[in-house]
Coordinates of C-alpha atoms in Angstrom, one line a residue:
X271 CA 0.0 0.0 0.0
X272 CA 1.8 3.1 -1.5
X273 CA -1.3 5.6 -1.8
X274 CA -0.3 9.1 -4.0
X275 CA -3.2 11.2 -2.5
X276 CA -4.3 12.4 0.6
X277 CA -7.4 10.5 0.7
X278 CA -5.5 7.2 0.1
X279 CA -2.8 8.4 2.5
X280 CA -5.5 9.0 5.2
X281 CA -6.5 5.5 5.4
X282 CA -2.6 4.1 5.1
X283 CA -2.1 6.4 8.5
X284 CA -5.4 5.0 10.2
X285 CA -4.3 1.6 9.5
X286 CA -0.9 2.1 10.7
X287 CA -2.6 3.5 13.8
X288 CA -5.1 0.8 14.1
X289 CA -2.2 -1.8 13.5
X290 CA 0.2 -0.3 16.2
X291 CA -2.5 -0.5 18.7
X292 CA -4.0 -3.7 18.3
X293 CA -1.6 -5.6 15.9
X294 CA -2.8 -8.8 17.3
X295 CA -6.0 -8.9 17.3
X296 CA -7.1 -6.5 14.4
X297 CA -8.3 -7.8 10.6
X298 CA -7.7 -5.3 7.9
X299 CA -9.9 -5.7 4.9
X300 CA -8.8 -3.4 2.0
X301 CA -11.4 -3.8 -0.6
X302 CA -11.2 -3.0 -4.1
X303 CA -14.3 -1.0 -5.7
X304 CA -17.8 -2.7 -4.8
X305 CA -20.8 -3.3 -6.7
X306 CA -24.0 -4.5 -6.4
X307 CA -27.7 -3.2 -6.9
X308 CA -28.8 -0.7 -4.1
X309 CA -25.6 0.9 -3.8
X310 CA -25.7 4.8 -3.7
X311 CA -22.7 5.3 -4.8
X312 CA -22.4 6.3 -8.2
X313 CA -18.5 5.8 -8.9
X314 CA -16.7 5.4 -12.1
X315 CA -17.4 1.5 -12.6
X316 CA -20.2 -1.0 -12.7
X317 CA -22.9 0.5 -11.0
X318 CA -22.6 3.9 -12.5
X319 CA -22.1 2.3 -16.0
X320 CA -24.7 -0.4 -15.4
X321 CA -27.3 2.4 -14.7
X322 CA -26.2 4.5 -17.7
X323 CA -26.6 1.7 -20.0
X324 CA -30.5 1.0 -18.7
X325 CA -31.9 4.0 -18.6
X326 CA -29.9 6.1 -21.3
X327 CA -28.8 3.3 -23.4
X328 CA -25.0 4.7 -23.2
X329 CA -21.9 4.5 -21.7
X330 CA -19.6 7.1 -21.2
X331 CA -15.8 6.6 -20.7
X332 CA -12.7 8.5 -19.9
X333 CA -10.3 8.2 -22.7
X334 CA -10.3 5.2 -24.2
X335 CA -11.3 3.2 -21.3
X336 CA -7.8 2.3 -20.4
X337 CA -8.1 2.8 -16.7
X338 CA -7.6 -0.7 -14.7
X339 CA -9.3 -1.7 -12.0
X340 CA -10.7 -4.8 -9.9
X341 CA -13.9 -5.2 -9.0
X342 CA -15.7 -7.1 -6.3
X343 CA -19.5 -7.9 -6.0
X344 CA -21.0 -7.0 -2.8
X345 CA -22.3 -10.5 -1.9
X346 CA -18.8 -11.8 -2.6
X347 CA -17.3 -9.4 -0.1
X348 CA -20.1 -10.5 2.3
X349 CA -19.4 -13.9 2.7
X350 CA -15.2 -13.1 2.8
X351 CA -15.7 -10.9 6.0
X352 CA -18.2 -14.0 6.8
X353 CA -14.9 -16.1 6.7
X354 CA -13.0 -13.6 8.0
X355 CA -14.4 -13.6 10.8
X356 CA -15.3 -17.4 11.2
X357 CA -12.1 -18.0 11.2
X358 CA -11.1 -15.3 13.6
X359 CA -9.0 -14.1 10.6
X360 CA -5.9 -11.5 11.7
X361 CA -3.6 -9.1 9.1
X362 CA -3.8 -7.4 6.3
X363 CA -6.5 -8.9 3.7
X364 CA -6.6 -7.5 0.0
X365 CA -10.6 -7.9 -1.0
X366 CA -10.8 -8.6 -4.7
X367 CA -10.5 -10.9 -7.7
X368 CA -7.4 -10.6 -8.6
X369 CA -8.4 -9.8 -12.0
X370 CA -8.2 -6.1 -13.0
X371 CA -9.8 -4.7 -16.2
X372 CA -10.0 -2.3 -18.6
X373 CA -12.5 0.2 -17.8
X374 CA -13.1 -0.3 -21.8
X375 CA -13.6 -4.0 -21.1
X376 CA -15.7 -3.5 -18.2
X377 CA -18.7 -1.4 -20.4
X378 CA -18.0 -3.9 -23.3
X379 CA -19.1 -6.8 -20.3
X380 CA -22.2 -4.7 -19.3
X381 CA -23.2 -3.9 -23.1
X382 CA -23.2 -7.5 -23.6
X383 CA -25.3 -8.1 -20.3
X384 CA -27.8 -5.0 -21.4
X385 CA -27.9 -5.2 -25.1
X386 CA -25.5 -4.5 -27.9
X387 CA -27.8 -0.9 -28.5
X388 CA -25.7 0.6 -26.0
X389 CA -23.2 3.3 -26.8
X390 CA -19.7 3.3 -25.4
X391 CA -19.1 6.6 -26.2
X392 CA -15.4 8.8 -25.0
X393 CA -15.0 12.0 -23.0
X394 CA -11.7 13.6 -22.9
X395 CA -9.7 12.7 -20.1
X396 CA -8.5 15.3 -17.1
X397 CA -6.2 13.4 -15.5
X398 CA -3.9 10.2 -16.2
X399 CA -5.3 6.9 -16.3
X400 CA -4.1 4.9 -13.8
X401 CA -3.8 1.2 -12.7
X402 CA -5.2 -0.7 -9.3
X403 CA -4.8 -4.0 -9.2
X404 CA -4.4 -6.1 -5.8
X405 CA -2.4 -8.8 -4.9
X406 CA -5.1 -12.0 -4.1
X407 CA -2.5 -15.1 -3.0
X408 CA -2.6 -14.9 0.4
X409 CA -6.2 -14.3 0.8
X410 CA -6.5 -17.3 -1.9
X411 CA -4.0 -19.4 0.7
X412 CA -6.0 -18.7 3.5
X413 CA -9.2 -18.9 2.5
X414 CA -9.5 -21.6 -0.5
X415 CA -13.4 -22.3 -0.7
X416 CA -13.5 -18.2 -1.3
X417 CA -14.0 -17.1 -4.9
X418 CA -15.5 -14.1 -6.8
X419 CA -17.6 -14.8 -9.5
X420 CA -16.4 -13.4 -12.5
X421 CA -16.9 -10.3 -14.2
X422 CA -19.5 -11.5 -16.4
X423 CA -21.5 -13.2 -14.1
X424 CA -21.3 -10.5 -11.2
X425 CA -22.2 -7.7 -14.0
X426 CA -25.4 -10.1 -15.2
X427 CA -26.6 -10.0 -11.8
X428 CA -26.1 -6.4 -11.2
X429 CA -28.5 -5.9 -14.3
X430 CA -30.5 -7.9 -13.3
X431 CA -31.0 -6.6 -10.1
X432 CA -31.4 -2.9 -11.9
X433 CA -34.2 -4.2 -14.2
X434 CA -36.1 -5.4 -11.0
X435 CA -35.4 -2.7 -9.0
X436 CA -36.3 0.1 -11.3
X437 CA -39.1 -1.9 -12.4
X438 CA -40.3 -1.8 -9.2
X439 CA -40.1 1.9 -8.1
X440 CA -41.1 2.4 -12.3
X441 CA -37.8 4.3 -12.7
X442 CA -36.4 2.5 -15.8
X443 CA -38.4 2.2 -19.1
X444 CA -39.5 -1.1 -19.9
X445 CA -37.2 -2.9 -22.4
X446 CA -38.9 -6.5 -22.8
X447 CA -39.0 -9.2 -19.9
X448 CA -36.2 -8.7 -17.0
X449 CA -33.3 -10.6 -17.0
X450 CA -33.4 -13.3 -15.0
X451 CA -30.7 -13.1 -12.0
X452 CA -28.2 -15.2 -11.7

């Protein structure tokens, strides 16, 4: 962990904090971006994207897309703090795949899972594109029976889960039957 802004650095000194105070007995769960339906946050990723492709049948990207990133469905990050804490779980655990993408190839997933008359259309970029991927092995060590599903299957769901929710509180346009959640 080598943050380069003071938000990042903020969380580096409260774990070091945290760490020199309790080192053992503390678990340390850095997770990578989360998604999942019913999440208010409307980041640069899946959810955000997702959303933009149902109800404006567009995507809209930064540069070329080339930002990398790893993603982690929320009900995948449940059940690791579930083991986590089963197992009474201490250190410093790294919550994600382990299988960064393009943010290019992260809108061409959630085309596929929406329909192939969403846009991916470009905005000039402000800043450089940048890289987080996370380092999975031990996590994969110590907890073997723990897996994210993959991209494609996590970003199905999220759609899923849109269509019904939207549905439901009429805020999306209907588009045919709902996808049926995997």
């Amino acid at each position: 962990a080598d943050p380069s802004s003071l938000y990042g650095m903020s969380h580096r000194v409260r774990e070091s904090i945290l760490s020199h105070a309790c080192a053992d007995r503390i678990a340390i769960v850095r997770s990578t971006m989360v998604y999942g339906a019913g999440d208010p946050h409307d980041a640069y990723g899946p959810n955000r994207m997702a959303r933009s492709a149902l109800s404006q049948r567009r995507i809209e990207l930064f540069g070329a897309g080339e930002d990398v990133r790893d993603y982690v469905a929320l009900q995948d990050l449940v059940a690791l703090l579930a083991l986590i804490l089963e197992h009474t779980a201490i250190g410093v655990w790294n919550a994600a795949s382990g299988e960064a993408v393009s943010a290019h190839a992260l809108a061409e997933r959630i085309r596929d899972a929406v329909g192939p008359d969403v846009r991916i259309e470009y905005r000039p970029r402000s800043q450089p594109a940048s890289e987080r991927s996370f380092d999975v092995r031990a996590l994969r060590a110590a907890f073997p029976e723990w897996r994210c599903m993959s991209l494609a299957a996590g970003v199905a769901r999220l759609v899923a889960d849109l269509v019904c929710e939207s549905s439901e509180h009429g805020i999306l346009p209907a588009r045919g039957p709902a996808p049926t959640p995997v």
